[in-house]
GROMACS .gro file of C-alpha atoms in nm:
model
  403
    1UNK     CA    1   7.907   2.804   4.031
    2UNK     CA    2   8.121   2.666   3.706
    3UNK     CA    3   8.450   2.460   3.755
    4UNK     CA    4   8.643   2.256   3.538
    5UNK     CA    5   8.987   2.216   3.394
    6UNK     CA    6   9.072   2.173   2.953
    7UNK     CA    7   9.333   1.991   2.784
    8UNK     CA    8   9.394   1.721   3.067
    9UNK     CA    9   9.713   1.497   2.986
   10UNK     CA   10   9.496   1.202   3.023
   11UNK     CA   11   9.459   0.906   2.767
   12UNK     CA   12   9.057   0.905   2.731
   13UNK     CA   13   8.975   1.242   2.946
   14UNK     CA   14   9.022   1.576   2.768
   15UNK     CA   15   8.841   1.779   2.987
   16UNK     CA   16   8.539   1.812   3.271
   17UNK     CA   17   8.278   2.071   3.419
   18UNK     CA   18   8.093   2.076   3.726
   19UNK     CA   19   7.821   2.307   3.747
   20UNK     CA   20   7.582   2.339   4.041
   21UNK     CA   21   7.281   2.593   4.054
   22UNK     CA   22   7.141   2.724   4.391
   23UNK     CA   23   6.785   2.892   4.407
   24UNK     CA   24   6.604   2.985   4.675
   25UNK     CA   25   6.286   3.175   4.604
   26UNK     CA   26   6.018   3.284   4.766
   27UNK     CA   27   5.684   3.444   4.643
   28UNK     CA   28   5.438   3.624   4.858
   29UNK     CA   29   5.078   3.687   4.703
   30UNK     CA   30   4.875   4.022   4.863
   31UNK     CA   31   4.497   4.043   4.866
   32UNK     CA   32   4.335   4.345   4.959
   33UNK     CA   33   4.030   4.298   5.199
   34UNK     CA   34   3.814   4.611   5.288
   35UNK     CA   35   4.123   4.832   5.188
   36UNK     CA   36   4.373   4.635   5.400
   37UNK     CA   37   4.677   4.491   5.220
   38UNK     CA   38   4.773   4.084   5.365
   39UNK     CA   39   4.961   3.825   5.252
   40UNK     CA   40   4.711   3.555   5.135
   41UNK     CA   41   4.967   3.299   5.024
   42UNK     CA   42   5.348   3.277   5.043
   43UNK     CA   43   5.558   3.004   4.848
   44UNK     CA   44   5.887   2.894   4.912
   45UNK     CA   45   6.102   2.684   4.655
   46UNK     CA   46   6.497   2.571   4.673
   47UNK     CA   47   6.608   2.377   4.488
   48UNK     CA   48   6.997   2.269   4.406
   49UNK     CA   49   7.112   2.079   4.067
   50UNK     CA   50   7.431   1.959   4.022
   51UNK     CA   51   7.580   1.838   3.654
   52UNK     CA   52   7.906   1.670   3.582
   53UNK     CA   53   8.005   1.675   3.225
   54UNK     CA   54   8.330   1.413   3.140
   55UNK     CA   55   8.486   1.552   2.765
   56UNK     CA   56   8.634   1.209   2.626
   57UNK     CA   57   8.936   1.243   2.405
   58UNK     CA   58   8.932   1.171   2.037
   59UNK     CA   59   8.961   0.756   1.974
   60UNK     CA   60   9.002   0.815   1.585
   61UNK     CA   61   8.675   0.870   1.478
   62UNK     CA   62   8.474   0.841   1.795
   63UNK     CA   63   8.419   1.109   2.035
   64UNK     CA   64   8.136   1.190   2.291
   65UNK     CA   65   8.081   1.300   2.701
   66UNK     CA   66   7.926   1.146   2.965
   67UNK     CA   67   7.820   1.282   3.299
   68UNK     CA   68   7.584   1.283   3.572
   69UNK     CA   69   7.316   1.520   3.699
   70UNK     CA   70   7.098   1.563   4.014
   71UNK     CA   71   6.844   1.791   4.127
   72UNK     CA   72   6.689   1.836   4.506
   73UNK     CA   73   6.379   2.056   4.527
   74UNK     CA   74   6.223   2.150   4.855
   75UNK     CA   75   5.903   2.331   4.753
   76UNK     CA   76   5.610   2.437   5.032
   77UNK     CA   77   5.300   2.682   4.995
   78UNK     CA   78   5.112   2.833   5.301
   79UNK     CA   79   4.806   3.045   5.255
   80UNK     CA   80   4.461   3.050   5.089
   81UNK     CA   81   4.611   2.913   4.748
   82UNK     CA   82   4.820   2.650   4.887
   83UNK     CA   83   4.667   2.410   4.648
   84UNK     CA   84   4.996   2.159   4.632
   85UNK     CA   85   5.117   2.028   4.958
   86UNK     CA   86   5.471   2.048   5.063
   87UNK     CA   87   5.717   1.799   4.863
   88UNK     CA   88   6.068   1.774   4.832
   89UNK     CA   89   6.192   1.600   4.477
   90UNK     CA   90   6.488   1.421   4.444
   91UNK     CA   91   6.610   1.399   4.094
   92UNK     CA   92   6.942   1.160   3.962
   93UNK     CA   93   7.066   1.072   3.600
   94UNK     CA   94   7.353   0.962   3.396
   95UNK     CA   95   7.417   1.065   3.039
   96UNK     CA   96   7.612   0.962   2.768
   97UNK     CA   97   7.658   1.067   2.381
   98UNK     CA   98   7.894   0.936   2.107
   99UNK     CA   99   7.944   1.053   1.801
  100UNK     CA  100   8.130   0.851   1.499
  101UNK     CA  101   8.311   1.075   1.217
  102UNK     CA  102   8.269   0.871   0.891
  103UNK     CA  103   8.377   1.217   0.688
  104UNK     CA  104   8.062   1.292   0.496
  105UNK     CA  105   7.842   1.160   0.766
  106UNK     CA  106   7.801   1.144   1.125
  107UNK     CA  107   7.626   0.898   1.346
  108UNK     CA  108   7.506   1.004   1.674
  109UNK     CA  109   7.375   0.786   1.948
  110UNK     CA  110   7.308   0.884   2.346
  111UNK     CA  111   7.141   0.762   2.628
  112UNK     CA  112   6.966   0.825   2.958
  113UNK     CA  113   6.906   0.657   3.260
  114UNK     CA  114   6.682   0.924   3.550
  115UNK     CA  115   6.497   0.853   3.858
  116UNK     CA  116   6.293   1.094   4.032
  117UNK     CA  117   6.093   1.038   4.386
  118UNK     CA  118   5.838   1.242   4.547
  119UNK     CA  119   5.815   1.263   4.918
  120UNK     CA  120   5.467   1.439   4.986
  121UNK     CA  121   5.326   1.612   5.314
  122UNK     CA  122   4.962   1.645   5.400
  123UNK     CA  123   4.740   1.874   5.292
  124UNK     CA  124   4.703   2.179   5.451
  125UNK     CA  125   4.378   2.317   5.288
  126UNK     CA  126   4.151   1.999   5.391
  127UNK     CA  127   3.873   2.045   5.134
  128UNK     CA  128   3.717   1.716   5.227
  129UNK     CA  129   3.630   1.836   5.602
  130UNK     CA  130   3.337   1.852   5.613
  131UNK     CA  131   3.279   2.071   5.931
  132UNK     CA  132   3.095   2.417   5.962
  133UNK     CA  133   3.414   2.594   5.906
  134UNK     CA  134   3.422   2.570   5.551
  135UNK     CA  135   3.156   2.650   5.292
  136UNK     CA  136   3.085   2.426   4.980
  137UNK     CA  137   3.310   2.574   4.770
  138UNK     CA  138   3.608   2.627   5.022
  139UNK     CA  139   3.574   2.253   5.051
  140UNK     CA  140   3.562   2.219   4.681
  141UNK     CA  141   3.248   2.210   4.583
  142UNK     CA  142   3.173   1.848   4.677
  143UNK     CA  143   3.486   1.733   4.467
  144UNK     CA  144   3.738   1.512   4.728
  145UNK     CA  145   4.132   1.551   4.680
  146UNK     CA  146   4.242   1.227   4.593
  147UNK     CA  147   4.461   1.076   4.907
  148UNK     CA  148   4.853   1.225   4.848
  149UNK     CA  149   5.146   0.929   4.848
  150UNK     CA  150   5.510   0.929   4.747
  151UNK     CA  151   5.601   0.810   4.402
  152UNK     CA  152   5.906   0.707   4.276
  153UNK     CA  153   5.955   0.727   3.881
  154UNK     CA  154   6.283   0.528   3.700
  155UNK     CA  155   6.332   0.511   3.317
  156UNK     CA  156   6.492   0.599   3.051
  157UNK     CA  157   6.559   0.782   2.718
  158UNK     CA  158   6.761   0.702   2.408
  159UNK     CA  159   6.861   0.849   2.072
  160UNK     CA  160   7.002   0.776   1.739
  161UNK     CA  161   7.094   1.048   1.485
  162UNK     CA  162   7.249   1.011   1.116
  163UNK     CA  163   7.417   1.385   0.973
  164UNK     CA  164   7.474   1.358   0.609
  165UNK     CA  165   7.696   1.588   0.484
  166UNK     CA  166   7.540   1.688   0.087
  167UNK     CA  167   7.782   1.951  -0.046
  168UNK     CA  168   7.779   2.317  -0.102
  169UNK     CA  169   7.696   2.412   0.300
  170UNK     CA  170   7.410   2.142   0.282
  171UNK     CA  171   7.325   1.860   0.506
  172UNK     CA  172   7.042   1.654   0.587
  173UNK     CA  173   6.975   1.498   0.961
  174UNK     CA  174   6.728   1.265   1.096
  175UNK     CA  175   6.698   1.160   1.449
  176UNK     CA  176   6.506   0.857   1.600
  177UNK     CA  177   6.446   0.913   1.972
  178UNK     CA  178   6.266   0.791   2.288
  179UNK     CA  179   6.198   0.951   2.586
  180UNK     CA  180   6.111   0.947   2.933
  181UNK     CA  181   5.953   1.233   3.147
  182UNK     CA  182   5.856   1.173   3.489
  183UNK     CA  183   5.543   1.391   3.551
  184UNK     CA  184   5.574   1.723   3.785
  185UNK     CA  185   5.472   1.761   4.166
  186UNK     CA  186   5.190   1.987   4.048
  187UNK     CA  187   5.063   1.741   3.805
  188UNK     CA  188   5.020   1.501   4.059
  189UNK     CA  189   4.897   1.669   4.399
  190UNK     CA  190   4.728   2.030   4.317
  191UNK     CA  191   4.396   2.036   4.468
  192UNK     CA  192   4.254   2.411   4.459
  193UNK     CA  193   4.136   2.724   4.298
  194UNK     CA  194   4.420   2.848   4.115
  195UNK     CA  195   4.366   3.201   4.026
  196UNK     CA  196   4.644   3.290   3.793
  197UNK     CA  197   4.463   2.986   3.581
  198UNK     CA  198   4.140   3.104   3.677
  199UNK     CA  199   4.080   2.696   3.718
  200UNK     CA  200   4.018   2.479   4.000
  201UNK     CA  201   4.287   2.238   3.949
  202UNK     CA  202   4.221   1.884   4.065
  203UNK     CA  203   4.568   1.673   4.038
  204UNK     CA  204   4.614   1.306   3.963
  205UNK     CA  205   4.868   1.112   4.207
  206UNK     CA  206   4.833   0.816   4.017
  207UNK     CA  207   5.000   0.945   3.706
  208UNK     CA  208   5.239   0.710   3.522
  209UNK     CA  209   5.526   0.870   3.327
  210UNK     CA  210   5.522   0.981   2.953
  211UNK     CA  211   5.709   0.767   2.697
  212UNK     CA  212   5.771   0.907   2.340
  213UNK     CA  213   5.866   0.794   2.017
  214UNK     CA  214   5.985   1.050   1.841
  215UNK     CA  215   6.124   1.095   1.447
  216UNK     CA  216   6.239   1.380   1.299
  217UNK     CA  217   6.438   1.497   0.967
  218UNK     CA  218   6.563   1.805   0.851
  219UNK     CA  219   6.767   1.978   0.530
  220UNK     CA  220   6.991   2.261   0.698
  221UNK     CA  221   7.210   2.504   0.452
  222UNK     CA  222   7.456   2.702   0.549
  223UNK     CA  223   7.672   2.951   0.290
  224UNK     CA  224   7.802   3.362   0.356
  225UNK     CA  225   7.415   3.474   0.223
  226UNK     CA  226   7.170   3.222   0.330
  227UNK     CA  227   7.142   3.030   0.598
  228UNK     CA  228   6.823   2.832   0.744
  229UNK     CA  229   6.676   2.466   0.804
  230UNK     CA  230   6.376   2.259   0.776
  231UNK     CA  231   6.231   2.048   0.966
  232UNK     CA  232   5.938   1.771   1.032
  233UNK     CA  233   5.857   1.546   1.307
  234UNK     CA  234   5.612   1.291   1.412
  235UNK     CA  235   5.571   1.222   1.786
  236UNK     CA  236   5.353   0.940   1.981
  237UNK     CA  237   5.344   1.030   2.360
  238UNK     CA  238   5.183   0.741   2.562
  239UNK     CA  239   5.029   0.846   2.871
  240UNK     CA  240   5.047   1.263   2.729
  241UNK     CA  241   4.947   1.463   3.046
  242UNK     CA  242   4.691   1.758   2.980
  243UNK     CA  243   4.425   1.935   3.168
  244UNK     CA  244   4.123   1.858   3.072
  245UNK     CA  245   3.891   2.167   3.181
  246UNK     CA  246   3.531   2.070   3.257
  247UNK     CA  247   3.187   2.203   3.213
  248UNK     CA  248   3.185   2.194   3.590
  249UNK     CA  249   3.192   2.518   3.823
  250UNK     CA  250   3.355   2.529   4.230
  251UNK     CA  251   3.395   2.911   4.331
  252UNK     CA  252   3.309   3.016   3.974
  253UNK     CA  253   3.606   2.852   3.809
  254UNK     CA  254   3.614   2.586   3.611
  255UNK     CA  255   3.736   2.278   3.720
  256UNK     CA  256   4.050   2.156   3.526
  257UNK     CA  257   4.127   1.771   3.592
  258UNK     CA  258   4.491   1.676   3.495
  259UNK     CA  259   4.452   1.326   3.252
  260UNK     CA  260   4.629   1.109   3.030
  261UNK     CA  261   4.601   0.960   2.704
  262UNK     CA  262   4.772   0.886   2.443
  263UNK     CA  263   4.839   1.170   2.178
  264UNK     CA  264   5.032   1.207   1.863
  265UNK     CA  265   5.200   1.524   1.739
  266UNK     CA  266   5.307   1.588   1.383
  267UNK     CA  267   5.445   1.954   1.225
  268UNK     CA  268   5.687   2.103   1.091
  269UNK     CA  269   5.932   2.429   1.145
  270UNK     CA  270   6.205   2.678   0.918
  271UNK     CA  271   6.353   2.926   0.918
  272UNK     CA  272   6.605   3.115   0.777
  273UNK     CA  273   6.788   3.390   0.722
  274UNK     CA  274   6.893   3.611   0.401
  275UNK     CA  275   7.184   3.857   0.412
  276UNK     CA  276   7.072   4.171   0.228
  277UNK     CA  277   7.374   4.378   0.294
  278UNK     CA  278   7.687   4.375   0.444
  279UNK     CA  279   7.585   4.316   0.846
  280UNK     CA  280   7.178   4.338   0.693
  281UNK     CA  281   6.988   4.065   0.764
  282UNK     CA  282   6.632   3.919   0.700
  283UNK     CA  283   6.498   3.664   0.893
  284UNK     CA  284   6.179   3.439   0.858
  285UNK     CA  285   6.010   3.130   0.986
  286UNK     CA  286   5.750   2.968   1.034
  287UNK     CA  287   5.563   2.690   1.253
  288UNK     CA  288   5.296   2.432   1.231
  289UNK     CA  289   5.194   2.195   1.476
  290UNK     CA  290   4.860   1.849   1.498
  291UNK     CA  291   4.810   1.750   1.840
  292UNK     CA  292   4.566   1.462   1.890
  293UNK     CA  293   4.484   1.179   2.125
  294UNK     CA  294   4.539   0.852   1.921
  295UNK     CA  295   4.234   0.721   2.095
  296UNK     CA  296   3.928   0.959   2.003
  297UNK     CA  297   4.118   1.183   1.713
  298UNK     CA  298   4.029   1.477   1.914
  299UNK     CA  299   4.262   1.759   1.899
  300UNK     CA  300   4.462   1.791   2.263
  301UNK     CA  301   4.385   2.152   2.437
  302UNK     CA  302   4.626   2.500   2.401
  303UNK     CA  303   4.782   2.382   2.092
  304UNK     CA  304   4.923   2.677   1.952
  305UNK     CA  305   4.795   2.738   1.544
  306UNK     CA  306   5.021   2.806   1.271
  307UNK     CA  307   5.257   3.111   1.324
  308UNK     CA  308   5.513   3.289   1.156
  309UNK     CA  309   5.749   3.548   1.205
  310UNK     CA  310   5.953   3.805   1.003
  311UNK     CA  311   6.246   4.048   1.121
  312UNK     CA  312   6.523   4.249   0.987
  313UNK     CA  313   6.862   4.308   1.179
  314UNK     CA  314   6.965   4.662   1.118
  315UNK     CA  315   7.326   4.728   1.297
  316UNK     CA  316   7.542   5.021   1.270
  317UNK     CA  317   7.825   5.027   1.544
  318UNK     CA  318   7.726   4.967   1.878
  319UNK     CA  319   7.385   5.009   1.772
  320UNK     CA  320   7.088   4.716   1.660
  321UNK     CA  321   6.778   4.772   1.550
  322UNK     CA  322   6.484   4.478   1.482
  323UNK     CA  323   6.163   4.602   1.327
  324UNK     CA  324   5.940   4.236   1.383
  325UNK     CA  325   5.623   4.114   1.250
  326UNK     CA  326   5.449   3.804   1.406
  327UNK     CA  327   5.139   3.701   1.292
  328UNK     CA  328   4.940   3.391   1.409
  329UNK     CA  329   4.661   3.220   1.211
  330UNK     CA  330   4.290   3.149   1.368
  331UNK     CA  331   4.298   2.796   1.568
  332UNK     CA  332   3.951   2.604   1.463
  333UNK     CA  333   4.069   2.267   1.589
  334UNK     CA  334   3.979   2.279   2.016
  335UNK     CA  335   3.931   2.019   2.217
  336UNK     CA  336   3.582   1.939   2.331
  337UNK     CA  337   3.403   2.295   2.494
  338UNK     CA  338   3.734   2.466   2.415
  339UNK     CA  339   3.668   2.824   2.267
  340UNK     CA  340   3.829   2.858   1.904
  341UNK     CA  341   4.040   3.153   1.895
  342UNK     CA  342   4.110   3.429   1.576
  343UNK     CA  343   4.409   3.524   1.401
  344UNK     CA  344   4.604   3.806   1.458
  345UNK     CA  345   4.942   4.023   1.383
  346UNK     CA  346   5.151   4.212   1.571
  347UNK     CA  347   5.461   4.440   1.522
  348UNK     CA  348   5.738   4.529   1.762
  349UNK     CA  349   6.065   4.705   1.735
  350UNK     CA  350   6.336   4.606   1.920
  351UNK     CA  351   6.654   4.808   1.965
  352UNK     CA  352   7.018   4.747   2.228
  353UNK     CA  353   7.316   4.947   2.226
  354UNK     CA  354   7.641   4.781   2.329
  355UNK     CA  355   7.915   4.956   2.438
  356UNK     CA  356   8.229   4.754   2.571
  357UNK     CA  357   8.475   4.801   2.864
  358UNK     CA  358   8.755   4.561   3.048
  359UNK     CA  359   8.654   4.194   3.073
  360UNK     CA  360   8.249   4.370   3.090
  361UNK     CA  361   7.986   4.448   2.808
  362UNK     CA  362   7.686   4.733   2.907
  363UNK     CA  363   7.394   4.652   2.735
  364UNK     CA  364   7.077   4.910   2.652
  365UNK     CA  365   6.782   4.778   2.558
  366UNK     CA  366   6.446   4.884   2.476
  367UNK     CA  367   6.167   4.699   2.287
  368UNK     CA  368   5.848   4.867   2.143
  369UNK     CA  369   5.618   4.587   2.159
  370UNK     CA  370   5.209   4.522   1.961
  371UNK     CA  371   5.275   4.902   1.812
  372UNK     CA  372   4.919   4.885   1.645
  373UNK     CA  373   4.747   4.795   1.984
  374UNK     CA  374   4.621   4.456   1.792
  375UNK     CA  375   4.344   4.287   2.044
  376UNK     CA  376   4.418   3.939   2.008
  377UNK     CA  377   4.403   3.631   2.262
  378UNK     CA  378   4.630   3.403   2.302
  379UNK     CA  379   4.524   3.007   2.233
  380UNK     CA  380   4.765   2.830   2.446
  381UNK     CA  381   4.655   3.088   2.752
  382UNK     CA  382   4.415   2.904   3.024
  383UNK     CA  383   4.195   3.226   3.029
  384UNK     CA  384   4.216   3.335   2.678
  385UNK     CA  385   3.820   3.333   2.733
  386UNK     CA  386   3.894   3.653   3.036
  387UNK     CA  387   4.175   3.833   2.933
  388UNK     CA  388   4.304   3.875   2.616
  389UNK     CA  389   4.666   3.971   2.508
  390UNK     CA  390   4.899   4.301   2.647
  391UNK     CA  391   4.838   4.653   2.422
  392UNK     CA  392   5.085   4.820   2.294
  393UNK     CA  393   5.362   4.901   2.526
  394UNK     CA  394   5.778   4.949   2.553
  395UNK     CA  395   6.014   4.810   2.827
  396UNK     CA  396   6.366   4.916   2.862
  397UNK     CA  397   6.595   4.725   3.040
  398UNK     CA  398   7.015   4.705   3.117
  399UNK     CA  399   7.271   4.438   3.174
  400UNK     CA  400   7.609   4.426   3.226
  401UNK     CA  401   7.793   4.126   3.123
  402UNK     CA  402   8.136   3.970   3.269
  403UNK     CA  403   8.414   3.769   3.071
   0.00000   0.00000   0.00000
């Protein structure tokens, strides 16, 4: 739901939104037994987020928003993999970003103040009992889920940006930032075998929040043939949340234990795009990201290698078609007994048709995707060592859009 009202005859108040988001999902898991279909495990999630966005008027040079935002989620899981008790999360911020016009360069400068509380049930899957009921590895293989208690989280992020404009559709930008993140529900209570994972994850309740220092600076370019930016960045996340999977088995999977540590990521990332006709366009980029904990130098887990990507956009009328080649380079630097993983390519096609009616747009779609039927696994997946990647394969799909 989207309200808000433009051009208010107001001295510092041009204009305001209020947005609120209602989900309420539900997810039931089947497990066949003896050729009887059941529900093993049913989860249930609502959550409703609210955001207020204020639109100040121009004050000469200075111009910005502020706002608010707040976010209730009532989450529960019943069943065999109801490895995260039942928690409701209560979410509130306020925002604010200013920006001063100086002509050929901008300042920018926000803030963020967010608190987020967890109130936490028991568990329902009491691996710890140690009665007759429950085998070894129903219990958890000897492992004991740490005791669950509410947390409460409050901090806060800011940023400062310079834009400087260089001439000729060039600018550079640099950005100085820190942040806050309060760490997730599942971070801090899962206890259990998680299948999709193929882990057994064992949850930390005693998780403090991540604080980052972040800088970053960039060239962008803009003109009617070329178009594109680069970027680098250097991070330090104190307390950096991971899963550290162990040399350690409960109901054949391994067990994944969610820590902290200190890490530092540096990399960069462009792209950019090269008209070759009149609507033609090429498009490349291209990615590279270190991940490390300050502490040991060790490289952090699932830290995807260097990859690059190249498309051209082909449209005649309604019609666009995107031939795409991705191709990912072998990742040698793995974190402890993590399994280095080989480089691969793929190609896809991906083609829509638009054709447009009164205050509607119908989309077509269909995408061709890993034409050559490459075999390649994934380094960020948890069971890249299982299952690697889809084949080759096409989906089609259609929308219809309203304005």
């Amino acid at each position: 739901f989207d309200i808000g009202m433009r051009n208010i005859d107001a001295q510092a108040i041009d204009s305001f939104q209020v947005v609120a988001n209602i989900t309420d999902w539900q997810h039931r898991e089947l497990e066949i037994n003896e050729g009887s279909e059941n529900i093993g495990t049913v989860f249930n999630n609502q959550s409703y987020v609210i955001r207020a966005d204020v639109e100040q008027s121009h004050a000469g040079s200075l111009s910005g928003r502020f706002g608010i935002w707040t976010k209730f989620r009532d989450y529960e899981a019943i069943g065999k993999e109801a490895i995260t008790p039942a928690t409701t999360q209560l979410s509130m911020a306020a925002f604010v970003y200013e920006e001063v016009d100086f002509g050929w360069y901008q300042l920018q400068f926000g803030g963020r103040l967010e608190r987020n509380s967890y109130e936490v049930s028991s568990r329902l899957n009491n691996y710890d009992d140690a009665t007759e009921e429950h085998s070894d590895d129903e219990r958890g293989g000897g492992l004991v889920a740490s005791a669950v208690r509410d947390r409460k989280f409050v901090g806060g992020s800011a940023s400062v940006g310079l834009r400087v404009e260089l001439g000729l559709g060039n600018a550079f930008v640099t950005n100085l930032t820190r942040s806050h993140r309060a760490p997730a529900l599942e971070e801090l209570y899962s206890f259990g075998a998680h299948i999709g994972n193929r882990v057994f994850e064992v949850g930390n309740p005693d998780l403090e929040a991540e604080m980052t220092v972040g800088l970053d600076a960039g060239f962008r370019h803009q003109s009617s043939r070329l178009r594109g930016d680069v970027n680098v960045y250097l991070y330090d996340i104190g307390n950096f949340v991971f899963f550290d999977v162990q040399d350690e088995f409960v109901s054949g999977l391994h067990v994944a234990n969610v820590f902290q540590g200190d890490g530092r990521f540096t990399g960069f990332d462009a792209k950019g795009s090269f008209r070759l006709g009149s609507r033609v366009w090429a498009n490349i980029g291209i990615g590279l990201v270190n991940a490390r904990l300050t502490t040991t130098n060790e490289a952090l887990p699932r830290i995807p290698p260097l990859r690059g990507q190249f498309s051209i956009d082909v449209p005649y009328r309604g019609f666009t078609v995107t031939p795409e080649w991705n191709f990912v380079a072998r990742q040698g630097r793995v974190f402890r007994d993590e399994t280095a993983t080989e480089g691969f390519s793929v190609f896809n096609v991906r083609a829509s048709y638009v054709w447009p009616a009164r205050h509607a747009a119908h989309i077509l779609s269909v995408s061709a995707y890993n034409l050559t039927d490459e075999l390649y696994r994934s380094h960020t997946s948890f069971i890249k060592d299982l299952a690697p990647e889809i084949g080759r394969g096409i989906k089609i799909g259609y929308s219809l859009r309203f304005f």
